Structures are given as structure tokens and as C-alpha cells.
PDB file of C-alpha atoms in Angstrom:
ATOM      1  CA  UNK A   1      91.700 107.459 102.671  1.00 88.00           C
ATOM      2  CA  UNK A   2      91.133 107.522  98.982  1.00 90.00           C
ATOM      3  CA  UNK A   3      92.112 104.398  96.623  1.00 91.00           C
ATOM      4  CA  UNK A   4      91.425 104.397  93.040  1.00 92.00           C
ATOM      5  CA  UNK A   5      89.484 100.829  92.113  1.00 92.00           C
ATOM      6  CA  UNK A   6      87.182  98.838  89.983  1.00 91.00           C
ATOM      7  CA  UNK A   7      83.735  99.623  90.619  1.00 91.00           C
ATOM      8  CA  UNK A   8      81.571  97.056  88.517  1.00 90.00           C
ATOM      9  CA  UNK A   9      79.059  98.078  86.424  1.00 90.00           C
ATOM     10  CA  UNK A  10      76.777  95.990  83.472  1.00 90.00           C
ATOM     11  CA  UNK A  11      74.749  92.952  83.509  1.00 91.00           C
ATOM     12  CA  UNK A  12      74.823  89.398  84.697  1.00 90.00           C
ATOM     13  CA  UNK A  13      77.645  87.751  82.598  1.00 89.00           C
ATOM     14  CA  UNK A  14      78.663  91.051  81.187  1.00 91.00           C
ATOM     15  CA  UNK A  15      80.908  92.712  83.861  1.00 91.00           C
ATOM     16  CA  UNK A  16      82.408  95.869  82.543  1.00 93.00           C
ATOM     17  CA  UNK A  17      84.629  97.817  85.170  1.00 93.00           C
ATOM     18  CA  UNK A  18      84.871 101.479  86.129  1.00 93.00           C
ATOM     19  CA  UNK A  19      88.066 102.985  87.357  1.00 93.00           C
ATOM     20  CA  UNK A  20      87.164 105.475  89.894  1.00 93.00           C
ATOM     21  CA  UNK A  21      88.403 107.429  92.764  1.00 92.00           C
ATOM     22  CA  UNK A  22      86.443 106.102  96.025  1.00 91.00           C
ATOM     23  CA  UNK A  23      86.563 106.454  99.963  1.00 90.00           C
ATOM     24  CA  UNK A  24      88.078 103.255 101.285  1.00 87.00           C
ATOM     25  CA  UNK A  25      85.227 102.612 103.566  1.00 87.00           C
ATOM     26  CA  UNK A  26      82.437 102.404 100.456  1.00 81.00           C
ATOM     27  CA  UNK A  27      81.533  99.069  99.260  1.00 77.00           C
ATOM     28  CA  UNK A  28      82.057  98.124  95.630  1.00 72.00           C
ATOM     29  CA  UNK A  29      79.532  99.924  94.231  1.00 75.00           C
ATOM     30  CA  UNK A  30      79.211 102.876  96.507  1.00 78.00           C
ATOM     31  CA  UNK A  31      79.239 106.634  95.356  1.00 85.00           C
ATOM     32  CA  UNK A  32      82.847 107.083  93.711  1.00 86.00           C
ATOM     33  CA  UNK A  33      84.444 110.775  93.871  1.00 90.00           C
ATOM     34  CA  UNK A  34      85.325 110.695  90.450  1.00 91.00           C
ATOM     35  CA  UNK A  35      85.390 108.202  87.082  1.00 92.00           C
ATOM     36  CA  UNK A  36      88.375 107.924  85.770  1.00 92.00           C
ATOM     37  CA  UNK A  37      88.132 105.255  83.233  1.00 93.00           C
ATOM     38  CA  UNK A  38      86.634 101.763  82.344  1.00 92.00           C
ATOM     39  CA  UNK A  39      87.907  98.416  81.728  1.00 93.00           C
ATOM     40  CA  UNK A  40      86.718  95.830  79.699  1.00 93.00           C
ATOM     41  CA  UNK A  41      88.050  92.363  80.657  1.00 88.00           C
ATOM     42  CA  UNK A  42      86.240  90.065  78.174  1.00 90.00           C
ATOM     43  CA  UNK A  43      86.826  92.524  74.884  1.00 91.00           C
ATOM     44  CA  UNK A  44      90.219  93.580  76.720  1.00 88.00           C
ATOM     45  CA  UNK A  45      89.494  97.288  76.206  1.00 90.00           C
ATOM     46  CA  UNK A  46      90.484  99.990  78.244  1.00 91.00           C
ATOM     47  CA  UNK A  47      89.656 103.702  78.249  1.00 92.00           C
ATOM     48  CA  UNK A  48      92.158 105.825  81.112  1.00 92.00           C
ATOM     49  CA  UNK A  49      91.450 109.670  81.517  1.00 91.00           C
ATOM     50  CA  UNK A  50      95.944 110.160  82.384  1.00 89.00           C
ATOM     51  CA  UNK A  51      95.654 113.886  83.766  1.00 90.00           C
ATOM     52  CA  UNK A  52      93.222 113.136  86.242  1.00 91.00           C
ATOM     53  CA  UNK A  53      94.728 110.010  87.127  1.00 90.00           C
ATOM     54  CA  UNK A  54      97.879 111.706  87.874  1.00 89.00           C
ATOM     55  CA  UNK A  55      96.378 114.725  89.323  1.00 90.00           C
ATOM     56  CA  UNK A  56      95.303 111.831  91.832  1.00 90.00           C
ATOM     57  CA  UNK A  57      98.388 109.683  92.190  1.00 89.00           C
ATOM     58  CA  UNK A  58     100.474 113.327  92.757  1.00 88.00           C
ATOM     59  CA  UNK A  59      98.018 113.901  95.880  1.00 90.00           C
ATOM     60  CA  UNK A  60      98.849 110.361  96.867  1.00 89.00           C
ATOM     61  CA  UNK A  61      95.931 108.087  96.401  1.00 90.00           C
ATOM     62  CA  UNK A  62      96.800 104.407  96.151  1.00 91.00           C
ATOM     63  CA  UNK A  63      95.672 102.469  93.512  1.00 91.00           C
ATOM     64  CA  UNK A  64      94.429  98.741  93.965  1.00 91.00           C
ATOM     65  CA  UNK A  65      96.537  95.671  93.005  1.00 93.00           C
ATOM     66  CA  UNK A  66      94.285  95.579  89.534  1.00 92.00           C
ATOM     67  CA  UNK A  67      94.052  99.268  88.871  1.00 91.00           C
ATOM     68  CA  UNK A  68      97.770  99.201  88.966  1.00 91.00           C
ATOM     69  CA  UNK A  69      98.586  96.507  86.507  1.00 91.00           C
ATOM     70  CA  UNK A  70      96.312  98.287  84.325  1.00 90.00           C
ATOM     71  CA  UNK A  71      97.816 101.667  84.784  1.00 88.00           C
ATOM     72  CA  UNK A  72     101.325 100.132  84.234  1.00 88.00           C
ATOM     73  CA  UNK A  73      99.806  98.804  81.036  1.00 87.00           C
ATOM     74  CA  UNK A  74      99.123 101.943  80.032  1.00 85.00           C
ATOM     75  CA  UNK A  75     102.599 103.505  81.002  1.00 84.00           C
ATOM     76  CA  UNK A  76     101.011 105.781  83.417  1.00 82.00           C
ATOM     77  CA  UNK A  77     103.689 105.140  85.887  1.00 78.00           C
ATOM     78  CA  UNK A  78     106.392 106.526  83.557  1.00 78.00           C
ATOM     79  CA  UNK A  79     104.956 109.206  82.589  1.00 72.00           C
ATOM     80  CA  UNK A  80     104.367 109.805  86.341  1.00 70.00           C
ATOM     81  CA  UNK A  81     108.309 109.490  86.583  1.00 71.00           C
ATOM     82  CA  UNK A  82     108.974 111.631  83.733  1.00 65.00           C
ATOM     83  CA  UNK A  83     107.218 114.336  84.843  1.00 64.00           C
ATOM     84  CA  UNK A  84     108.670 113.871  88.444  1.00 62.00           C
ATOM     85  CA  UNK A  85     111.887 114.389  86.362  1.00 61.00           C
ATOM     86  CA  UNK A  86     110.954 117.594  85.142  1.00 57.00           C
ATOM     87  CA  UNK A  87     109.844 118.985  88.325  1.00 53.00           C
ATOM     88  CA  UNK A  88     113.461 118.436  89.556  1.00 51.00           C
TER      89      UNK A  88
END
């Protein structure tokens, strides 16, 4: 099973997060299928690539608790709705 999830990356003191697409069995930082963005908690900056993070959520991979507050930050989950909408 695929999740998508923080994968931390930087130095002591200075976390800075990737948002990738990983196996559910890897650890933390194990070898990720696919970046998909970064987040930076102590600047509060985030960088989100949408299409492939819906081209992921459409096949059905679950994102984390974190990676979803994030996302819904974002609005990801509307336009995930909208286009559901459109489909129909």
C-alpha cells in the first residue's frame, strides 16, 4: 500500500519536510516513489505539485494525518471534488 507522507530532510534543528509518495513498509527516510512537494514548518512555507497529487489521490493512495491538513490547506480536496463533479 502506498501513503503519501513527510519524509524529513535538512539538518539538526532545521527540519524541512518532503511530501512524497512511499510504500507503507519504508521507514521515514526510505526510497519514496515520487516527491511531491515540501513543507516548511518553522518559515511556514509550502510548495504542492496538485496534478500529481491528484493523479495519486484518484488511484487511491491515502495521505497521512499531516499531509492531509496540509493538502486541505491548500484546497486540494476541493478541487479533488470539483473535478469529481465534472466527471459526473
Amino acid at each position: 500500500m502506498v501513503k503519501l507522507r513527510l519524509k524529513r530532510c535538512g539538518r539538526k534543528q532545521r527540519a524541512v519536510y518532503r511530501i512524497v509518495a512511499i510504500d507503507v513498509r519504508s521507514r521515514r527516510e526510505g526510497r519514496d516513489l515520487r516527491k511531491m512537494g515540501f513543507y516548511d514548518r518553522i518559515t511556514n512555507q509550502t510548495y504542492l505539485n496538485l496534478p500529481a497529487i491528484l493523479d495519486f489521490l484518484k488511484k487511491g493512495v491515502q495521505p497521512t494525518r499531516t499531509v492531509h491538513d496540509i493538502s486541505k490547506k491548500a484546497g486540494i480536496f476541493t478541487e479533488l471534488s470539483l473535478n469529481k463533479t465534472k466527471l459526473n
